Every structure is written in C-alpha cells, then in structure tokens.
CSV table of C-alpha atoms (C1' of nucleotides) in Angstrom, one decimal:
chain,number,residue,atom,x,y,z
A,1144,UNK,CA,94.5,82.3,84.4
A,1145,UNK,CA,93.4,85.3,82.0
A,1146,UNK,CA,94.9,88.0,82.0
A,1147,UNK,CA,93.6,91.1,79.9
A,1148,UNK,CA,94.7,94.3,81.2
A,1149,UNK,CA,93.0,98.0,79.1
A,1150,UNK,CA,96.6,99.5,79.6
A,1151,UNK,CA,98.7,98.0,76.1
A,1152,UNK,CA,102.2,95.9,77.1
A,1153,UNK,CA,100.7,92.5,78.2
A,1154,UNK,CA,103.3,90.6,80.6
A,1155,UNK,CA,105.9,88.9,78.8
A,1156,UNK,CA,106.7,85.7,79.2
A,1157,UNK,CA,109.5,86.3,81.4
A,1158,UNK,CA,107.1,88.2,83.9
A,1159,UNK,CA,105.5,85.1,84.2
A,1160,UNK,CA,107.8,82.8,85.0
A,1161,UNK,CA,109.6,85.3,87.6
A,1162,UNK,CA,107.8,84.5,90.2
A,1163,UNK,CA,107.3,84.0,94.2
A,1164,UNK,CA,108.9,87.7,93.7
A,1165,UNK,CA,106.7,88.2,96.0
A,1166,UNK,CA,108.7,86.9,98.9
A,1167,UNK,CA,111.5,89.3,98.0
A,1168,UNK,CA,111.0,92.7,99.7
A,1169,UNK,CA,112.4,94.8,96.9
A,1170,UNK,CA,109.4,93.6,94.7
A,1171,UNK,CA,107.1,96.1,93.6
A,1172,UNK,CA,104.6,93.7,93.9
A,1173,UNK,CA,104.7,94.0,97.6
A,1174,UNK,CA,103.5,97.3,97.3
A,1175,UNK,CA,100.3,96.9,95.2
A,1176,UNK,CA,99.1,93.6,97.1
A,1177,UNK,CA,99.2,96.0,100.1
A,1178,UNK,CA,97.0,98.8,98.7
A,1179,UNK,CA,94.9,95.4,97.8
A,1180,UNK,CA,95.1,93.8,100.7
A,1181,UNK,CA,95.1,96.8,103.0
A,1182,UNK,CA,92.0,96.7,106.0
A,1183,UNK,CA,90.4,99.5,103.8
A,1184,UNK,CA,91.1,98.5,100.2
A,1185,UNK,CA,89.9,94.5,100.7
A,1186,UNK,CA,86.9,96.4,101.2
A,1187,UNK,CA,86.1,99.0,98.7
A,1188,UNK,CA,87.2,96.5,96.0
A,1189,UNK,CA,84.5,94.2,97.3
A,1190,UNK,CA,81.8,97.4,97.4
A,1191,UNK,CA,82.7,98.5,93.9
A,1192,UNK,CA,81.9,95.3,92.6
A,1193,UNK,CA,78.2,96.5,93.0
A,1194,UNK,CA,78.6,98.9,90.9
A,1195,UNK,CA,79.8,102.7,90.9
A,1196,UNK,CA,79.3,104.1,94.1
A,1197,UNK,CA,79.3,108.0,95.4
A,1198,UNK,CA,82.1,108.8,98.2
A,1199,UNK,CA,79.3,109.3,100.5
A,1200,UNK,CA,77.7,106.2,100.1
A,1201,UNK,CA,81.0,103.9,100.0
A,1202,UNK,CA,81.6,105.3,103.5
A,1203,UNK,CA,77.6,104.0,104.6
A,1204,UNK,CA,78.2,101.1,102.8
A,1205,UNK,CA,81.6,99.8,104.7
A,1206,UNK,CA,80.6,100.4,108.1
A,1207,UNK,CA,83.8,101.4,110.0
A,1208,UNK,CA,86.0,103.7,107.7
A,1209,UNK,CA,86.6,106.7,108.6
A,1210,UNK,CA,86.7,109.6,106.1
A,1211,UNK,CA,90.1,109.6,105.8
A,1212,UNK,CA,90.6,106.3,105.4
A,1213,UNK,CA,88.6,106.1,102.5
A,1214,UNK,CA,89.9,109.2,101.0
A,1215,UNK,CA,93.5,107.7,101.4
A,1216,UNK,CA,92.6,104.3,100.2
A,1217,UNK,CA,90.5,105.3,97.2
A,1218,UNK,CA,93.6,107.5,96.3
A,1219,UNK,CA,95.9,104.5,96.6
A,1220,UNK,CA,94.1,101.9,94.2
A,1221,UNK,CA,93.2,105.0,91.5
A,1222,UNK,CA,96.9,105.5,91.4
A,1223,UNK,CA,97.4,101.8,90.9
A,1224,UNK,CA,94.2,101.9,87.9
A,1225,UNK,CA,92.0,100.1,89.9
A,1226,UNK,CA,89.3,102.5,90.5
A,1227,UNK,CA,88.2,105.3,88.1
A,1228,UNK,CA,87.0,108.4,90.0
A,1229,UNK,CA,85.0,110.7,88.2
A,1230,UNK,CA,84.1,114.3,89.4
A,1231,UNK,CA,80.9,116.5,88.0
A,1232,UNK,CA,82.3,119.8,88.3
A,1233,UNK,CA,79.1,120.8,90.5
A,1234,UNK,CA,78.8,121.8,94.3
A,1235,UNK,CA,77.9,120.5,96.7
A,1236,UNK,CA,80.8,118.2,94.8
A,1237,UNK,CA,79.7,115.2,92.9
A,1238,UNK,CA,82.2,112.6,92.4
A,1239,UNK,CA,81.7,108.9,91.6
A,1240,UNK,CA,84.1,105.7,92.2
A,1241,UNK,CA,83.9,102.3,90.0
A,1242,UNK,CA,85.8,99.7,89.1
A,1243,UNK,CA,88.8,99.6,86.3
A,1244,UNK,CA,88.8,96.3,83.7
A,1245,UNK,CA,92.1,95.0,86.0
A,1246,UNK,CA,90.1,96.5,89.3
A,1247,UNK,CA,87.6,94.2,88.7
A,1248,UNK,CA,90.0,91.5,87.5
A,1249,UNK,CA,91.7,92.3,91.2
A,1250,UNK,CA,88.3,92.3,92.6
A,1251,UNK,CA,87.0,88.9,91.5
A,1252,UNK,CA,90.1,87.7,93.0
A,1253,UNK,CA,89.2,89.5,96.5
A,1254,UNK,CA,85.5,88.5,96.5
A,1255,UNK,CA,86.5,85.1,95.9
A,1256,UNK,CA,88.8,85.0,98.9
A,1257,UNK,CA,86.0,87.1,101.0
A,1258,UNK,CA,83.5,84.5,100.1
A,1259,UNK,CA,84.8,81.5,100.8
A,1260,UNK,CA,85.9,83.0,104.3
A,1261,UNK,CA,81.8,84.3,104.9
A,1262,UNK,CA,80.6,80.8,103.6
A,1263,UNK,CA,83.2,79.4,106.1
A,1264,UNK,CA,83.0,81.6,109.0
A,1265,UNK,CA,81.4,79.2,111.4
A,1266,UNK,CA,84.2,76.3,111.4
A,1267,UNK,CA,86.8,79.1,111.5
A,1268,UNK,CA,85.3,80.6,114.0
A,1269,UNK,CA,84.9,77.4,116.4
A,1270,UNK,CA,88.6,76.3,115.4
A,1271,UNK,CA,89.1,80.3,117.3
A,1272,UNK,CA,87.5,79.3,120.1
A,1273,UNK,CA,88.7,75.6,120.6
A,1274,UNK,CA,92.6,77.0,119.5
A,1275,UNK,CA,91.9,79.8,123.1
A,1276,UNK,CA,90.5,77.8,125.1
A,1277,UNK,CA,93.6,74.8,124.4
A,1278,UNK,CA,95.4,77.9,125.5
A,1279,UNK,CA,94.0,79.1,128.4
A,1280,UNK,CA,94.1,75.5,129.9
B,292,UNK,CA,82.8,77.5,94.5
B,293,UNK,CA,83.7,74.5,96.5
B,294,UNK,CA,83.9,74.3,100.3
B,295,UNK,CA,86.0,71.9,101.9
B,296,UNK,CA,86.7,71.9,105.3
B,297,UNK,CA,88.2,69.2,108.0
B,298,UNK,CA,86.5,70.7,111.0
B,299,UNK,CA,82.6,69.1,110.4
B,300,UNK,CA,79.7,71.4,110.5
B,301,UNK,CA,79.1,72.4,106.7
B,302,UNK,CA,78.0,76.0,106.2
B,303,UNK,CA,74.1,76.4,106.2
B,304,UNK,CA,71.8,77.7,103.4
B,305,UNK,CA,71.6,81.0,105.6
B,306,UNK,CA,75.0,80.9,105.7
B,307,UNK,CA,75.5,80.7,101.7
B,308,UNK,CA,72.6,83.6,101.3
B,309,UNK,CA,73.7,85.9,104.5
B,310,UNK,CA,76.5,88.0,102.2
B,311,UNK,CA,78.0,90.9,102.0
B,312,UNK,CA,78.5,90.8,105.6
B,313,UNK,CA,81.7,91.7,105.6
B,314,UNK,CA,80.9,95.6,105.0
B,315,UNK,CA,79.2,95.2,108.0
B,316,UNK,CA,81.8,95.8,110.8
B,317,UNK,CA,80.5,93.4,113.4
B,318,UNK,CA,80.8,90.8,110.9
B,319,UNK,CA,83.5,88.4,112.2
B,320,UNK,CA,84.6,87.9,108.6
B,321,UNK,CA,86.4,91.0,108.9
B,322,UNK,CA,88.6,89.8,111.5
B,323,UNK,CA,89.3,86.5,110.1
B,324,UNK,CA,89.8,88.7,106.7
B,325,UNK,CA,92.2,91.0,108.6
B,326,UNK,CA,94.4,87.9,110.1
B,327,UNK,CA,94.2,86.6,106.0
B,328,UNK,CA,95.2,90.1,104.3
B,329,UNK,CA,97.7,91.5,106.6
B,330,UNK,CA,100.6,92.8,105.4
B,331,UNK,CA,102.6,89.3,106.3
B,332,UNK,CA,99.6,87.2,106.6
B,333,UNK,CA,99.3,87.3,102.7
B,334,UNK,CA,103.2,86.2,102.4
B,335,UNK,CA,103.4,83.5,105.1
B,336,UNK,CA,100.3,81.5,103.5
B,337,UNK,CA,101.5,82.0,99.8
B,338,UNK,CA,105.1,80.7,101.1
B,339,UNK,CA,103.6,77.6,102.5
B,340,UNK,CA,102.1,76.7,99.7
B,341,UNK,CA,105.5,75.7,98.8
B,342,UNK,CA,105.5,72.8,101.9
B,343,UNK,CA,106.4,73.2,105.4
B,344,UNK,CA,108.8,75.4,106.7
B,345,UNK,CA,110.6,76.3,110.2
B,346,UNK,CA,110.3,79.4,111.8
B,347,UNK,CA,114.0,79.9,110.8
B,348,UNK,CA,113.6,79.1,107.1
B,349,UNK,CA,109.8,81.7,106.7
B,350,UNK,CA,111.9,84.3,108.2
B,351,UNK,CA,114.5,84.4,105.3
B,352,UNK,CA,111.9,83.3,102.7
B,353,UNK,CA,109.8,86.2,103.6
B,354,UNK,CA,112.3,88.9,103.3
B,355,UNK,CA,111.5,92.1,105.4
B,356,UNK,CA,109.8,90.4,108.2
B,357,UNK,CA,111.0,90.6,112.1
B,358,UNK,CA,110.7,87.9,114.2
B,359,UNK,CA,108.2,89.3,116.7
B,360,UNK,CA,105.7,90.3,113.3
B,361,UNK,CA,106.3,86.3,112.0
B,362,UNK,CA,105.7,85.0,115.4
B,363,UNK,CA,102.6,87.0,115.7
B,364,UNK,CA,101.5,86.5,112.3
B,365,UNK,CA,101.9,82.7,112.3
B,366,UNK,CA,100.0,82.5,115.3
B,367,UNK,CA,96.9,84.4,114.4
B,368,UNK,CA,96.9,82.1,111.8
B,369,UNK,CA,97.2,79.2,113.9
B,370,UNK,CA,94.6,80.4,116.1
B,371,UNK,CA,92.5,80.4,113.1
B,372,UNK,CA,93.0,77.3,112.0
B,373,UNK,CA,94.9,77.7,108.8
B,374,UNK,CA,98.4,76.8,110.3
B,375,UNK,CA,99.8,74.0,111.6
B,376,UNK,CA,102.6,74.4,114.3
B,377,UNK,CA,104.4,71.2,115.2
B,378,UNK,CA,107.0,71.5,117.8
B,379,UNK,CA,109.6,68.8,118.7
B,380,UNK,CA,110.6,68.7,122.0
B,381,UNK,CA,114.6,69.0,121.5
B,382,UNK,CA,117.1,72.0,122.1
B,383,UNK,CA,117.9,73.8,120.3
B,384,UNK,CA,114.3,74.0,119.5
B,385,UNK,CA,112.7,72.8,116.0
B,386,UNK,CA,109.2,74.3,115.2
B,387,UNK,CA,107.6,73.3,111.6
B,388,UNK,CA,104.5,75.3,110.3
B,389,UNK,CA,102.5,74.1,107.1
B,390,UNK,CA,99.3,74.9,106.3
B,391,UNK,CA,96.1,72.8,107.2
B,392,UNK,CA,93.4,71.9,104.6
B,393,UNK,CA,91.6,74.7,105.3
B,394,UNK,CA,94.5,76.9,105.3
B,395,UNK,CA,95.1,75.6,101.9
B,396,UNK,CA,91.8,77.0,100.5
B,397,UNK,CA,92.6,80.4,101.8
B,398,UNK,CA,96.2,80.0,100.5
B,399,UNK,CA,95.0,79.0,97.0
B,400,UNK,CA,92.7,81.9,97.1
B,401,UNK,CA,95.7,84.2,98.4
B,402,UNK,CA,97.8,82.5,96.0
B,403,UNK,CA,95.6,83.4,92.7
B,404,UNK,CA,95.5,87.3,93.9
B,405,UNK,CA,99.1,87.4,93.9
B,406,UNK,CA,100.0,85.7,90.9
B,407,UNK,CA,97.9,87.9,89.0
B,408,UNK,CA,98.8,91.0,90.5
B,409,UNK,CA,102.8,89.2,89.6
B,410,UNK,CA,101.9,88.9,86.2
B,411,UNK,CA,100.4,92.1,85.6
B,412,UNK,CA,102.9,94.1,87.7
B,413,UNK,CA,104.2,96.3,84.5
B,414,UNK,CA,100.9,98.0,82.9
B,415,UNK,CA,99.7,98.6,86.8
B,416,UNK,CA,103.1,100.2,87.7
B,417,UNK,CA,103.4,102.0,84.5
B,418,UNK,CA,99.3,103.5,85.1
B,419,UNK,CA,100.8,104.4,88.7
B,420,UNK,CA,103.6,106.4,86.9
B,421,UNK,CA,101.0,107.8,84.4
B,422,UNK,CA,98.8,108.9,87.4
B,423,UNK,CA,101.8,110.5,89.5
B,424,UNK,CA,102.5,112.3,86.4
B,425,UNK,CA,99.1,113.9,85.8
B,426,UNK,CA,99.4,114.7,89.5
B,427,UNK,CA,102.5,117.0,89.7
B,428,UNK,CA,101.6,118.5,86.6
C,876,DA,C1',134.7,76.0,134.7
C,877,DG,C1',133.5,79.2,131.5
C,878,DT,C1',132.2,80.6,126.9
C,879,DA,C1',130.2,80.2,122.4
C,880,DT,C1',126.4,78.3,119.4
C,881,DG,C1',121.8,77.4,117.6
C,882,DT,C1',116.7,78.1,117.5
C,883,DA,C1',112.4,80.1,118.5
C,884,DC,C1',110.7,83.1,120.6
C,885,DT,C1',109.6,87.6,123.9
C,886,DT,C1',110.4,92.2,125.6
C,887,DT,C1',111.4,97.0,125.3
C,888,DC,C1',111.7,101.1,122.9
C,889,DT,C1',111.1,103.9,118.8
C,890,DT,C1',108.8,105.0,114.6
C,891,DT,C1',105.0,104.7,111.6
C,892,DT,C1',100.4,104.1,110.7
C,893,DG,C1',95.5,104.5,111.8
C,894,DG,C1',91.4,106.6,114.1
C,895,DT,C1',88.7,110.7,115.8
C,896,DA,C1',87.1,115.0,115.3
C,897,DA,C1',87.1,119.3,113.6
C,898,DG,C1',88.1,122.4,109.7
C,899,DT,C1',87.7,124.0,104.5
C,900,DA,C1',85.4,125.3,100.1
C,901,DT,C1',81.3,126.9,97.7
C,902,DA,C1',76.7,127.6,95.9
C,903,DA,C1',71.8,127.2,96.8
C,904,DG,C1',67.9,127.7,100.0
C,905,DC,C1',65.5,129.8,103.9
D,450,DG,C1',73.6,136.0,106.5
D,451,DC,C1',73.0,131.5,108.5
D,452,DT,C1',72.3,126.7,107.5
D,453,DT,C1',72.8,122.6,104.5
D,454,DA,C1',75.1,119.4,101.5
D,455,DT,C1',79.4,116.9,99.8
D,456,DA,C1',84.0,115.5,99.4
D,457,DC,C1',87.6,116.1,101.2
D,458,DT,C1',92.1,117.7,104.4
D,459,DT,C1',94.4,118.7,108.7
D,460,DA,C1',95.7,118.3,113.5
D,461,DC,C1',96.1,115.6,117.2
D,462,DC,C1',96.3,111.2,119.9
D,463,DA,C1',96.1,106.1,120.2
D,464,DA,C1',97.4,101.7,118.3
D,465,DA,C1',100.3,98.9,115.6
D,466,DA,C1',104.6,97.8,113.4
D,467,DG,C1',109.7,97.7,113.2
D,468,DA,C1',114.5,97.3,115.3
D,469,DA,C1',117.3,95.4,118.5
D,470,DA,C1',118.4,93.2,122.5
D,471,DG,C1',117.1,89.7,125.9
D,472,DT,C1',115.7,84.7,127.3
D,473,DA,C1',116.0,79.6,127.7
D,474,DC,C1',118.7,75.6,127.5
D,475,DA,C1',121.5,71.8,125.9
D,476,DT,C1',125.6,70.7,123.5
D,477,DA,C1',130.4,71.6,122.0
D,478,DC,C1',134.6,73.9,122.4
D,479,DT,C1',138.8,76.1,125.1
DNA sequence: AGTATGTACTTTCTTTTGGTAAGTATAAGC
DNA sequence: GCTTATACTTACCAAAAGAAAGTACATACT
C-alpha cells in the first residue's frame, strides 16, 4: 500500500503498526471512516472521481440526496481534506467541488469496494432472496 | 479486478459495462452498499477478518456497539450473504459468525479503506484542525 | 424449592439523525 | 418590480440508532 498524502508529516512507523484501532471507539479513525462511509459521502467520493462537479450537478448526479444532505456531507469530507471546494465570487453563486490527492486516494478505495459489489449484484442479490424466503418458511 | 464468488452465476458482460449505477437510487447496489458501509457494518466485516467470533466476543471487539445494533447488523449481513451464522443447539446458547467467501471480498475491500484511512489518520486530522481554524476565524 | 448464572437475543423507550419543504441572499433580465 | 438562477440554511416531522431492561432455558449453587 502507498501512501502519499499533499499535507507534510507522513505516518510514522508507529502509526502503522497501531492498528485494528479501529475496533476501539475512542479512535479518531472511527470518525473519518464515517464521513467516508456515510450513505451520502460513499457517494459523492464515487461522483467526484469523474471529475470536479458544480453543487448543482452533484445533487442530479446522485439521485436521492437531498439539499441538505449534500450540503452537510460535502462540508464533512472538505473538513477532513478530501474535497476542495472552490467558490467564484459571482451570483447567481458559482462554486465547484473535486477531489483532494488523499480524496482520491480515499476514493479509489471506495470505487473499488462499489465495483465489485455492482459487478456482483446479481449473486448477492439471489443469496437476499434465497436467505428471506429460508426465513419465511 | 477479480470476481470470485461461491454462489454460481458469474456477472455478465452487461453487467461489467452497466456502471455507475449506484448514483442511480433504484440501483440495488445502494442497498447492498448501505448494509456494507454502515456505521457497524464496516467494523463487524473488518473484525472477522480476524477469524470467527461469537456474538459475545464482536460485541467487546467492537467497542461502542449495543447488542440490538450487532444483532441487526450481523444479520443484514447474513441476509446478504457475507456472514456466516452457525448456531449450536446447546444452552446457554453458542452462536459463531465468520465471514463467507464472498464476505471476504467485501471485507478485503473494507479492510484496505480502513487501513489506509489508519495510516494516514494524522495529516487528515491535523487538515480537519487546519479547516476548523480557518472557520472560527 | 428457589435463586443465580451465562448467552444470544428482543423489546421498549428516549435521543439523535435524516428527509421534506420552504426560506434566504443577490444581481441580471424582462 | 417581479421572475430566474444558484447554493445554501432553517424549521419541522419521520425514521433510525442508542440505552436499558426483559426473555428463554438449562445447569449449578444454597
């Protein structure tokens, strides 16, 4: 695994050998795998990997958010450097969202996940089905 | 990208070239993708990578979590076929969960998104500090 | 006989989060 | 001076999550 971050202070060595922190709930880690994984921030990450996208169109492009979802999510992975957001001072507002070096390093960890779950919908799906109907016997 | 899976039924061409569905919101990616990335989903798959576990033993490996959120959690992912449950009949009861081949795929996956966000957890808290800074100024 | 113990849940109730819809700001165009 | 466009925020209600207590049942202890 690579791991090149823009931000200076790569992990030491000691960062990587503390791990399955995870599991522990005082681990700040928790907290940025939730903006990550959140409904909403799965995602935008995915969308932005198309390239930068207006507010506007992220909202037509992810079919289901609501305004303020997006708002509130986008807000959450800029704070964590994921996204860049960049505003042209004009009106009606202008504001564009993209990707960060480690948002699309985050990214390319989320698509890979997404794709191999949309390339194996179909035998997940019919494990769904045979799991109910086992249950409803 | 390699896709193994024990239930038969190999994904299709179509399939492979129908993506990007996910930002559609009938897609039923999104709701296998929801059961995947929830908030405990993400921690009971990366903590049985580590082997099987009883219900007993995920609940204190996964600090945080309630019972009723575990039980719920393990069996969506039962249901989708990532899970394993294996109950023996004796009382007190003794229930052992551990991922299925499938399961393992997503976990992998899962698993690569959380080490890295592990191993770069200082320069993404430190840009969160940076950006709550700018903010209160 | 009655009580405690251990395990894997389920149920009830409260709190937090998410969704819906309407409101806000502001300049240009009709 | 009323509408339009864009990127939000706010207020309100529904849905989901969290906390804590309850359930089932055999075995062991008093």
């Amino acid at each position: 695994m690579n791991n090149s971050m823009t931000e200076g202070s790569e992990p030491t060595l000691t960062d990587k050998f503390q791990r399955g922190n995870v599991l522990a709930s005082s681990c700040p880690s928790r907290s940025i795998l939730q903006d990550v994984t959140s409904r909403w921030g799965v995602l935008v990450l995915f969308a932005l990997l198309q390239g930068t996208h207006r507010f506007s169109e992220l909202r037509k492009a992810i079919a289901g958010v609501s305004e303020k979802m997006l708002s509130q999510t986008l807000h959450a992975l800029e704070a964590d450097g994921f996204v860049l957001r960049t505003a042209h001072p004009v009106i009606p507002p202008h504001v564009e969202y993209s990707l960060t070096d480690s948002g699309h390093e985050v990214a390319n960890r989320v698509e890979e996940l997404v794709n191999w779950i949309e390339v194996n919908i179909n035998p997940i799906l019919s494990a769904r089905d045979k799991y109910s109907s086992l249950k409803s016997d």
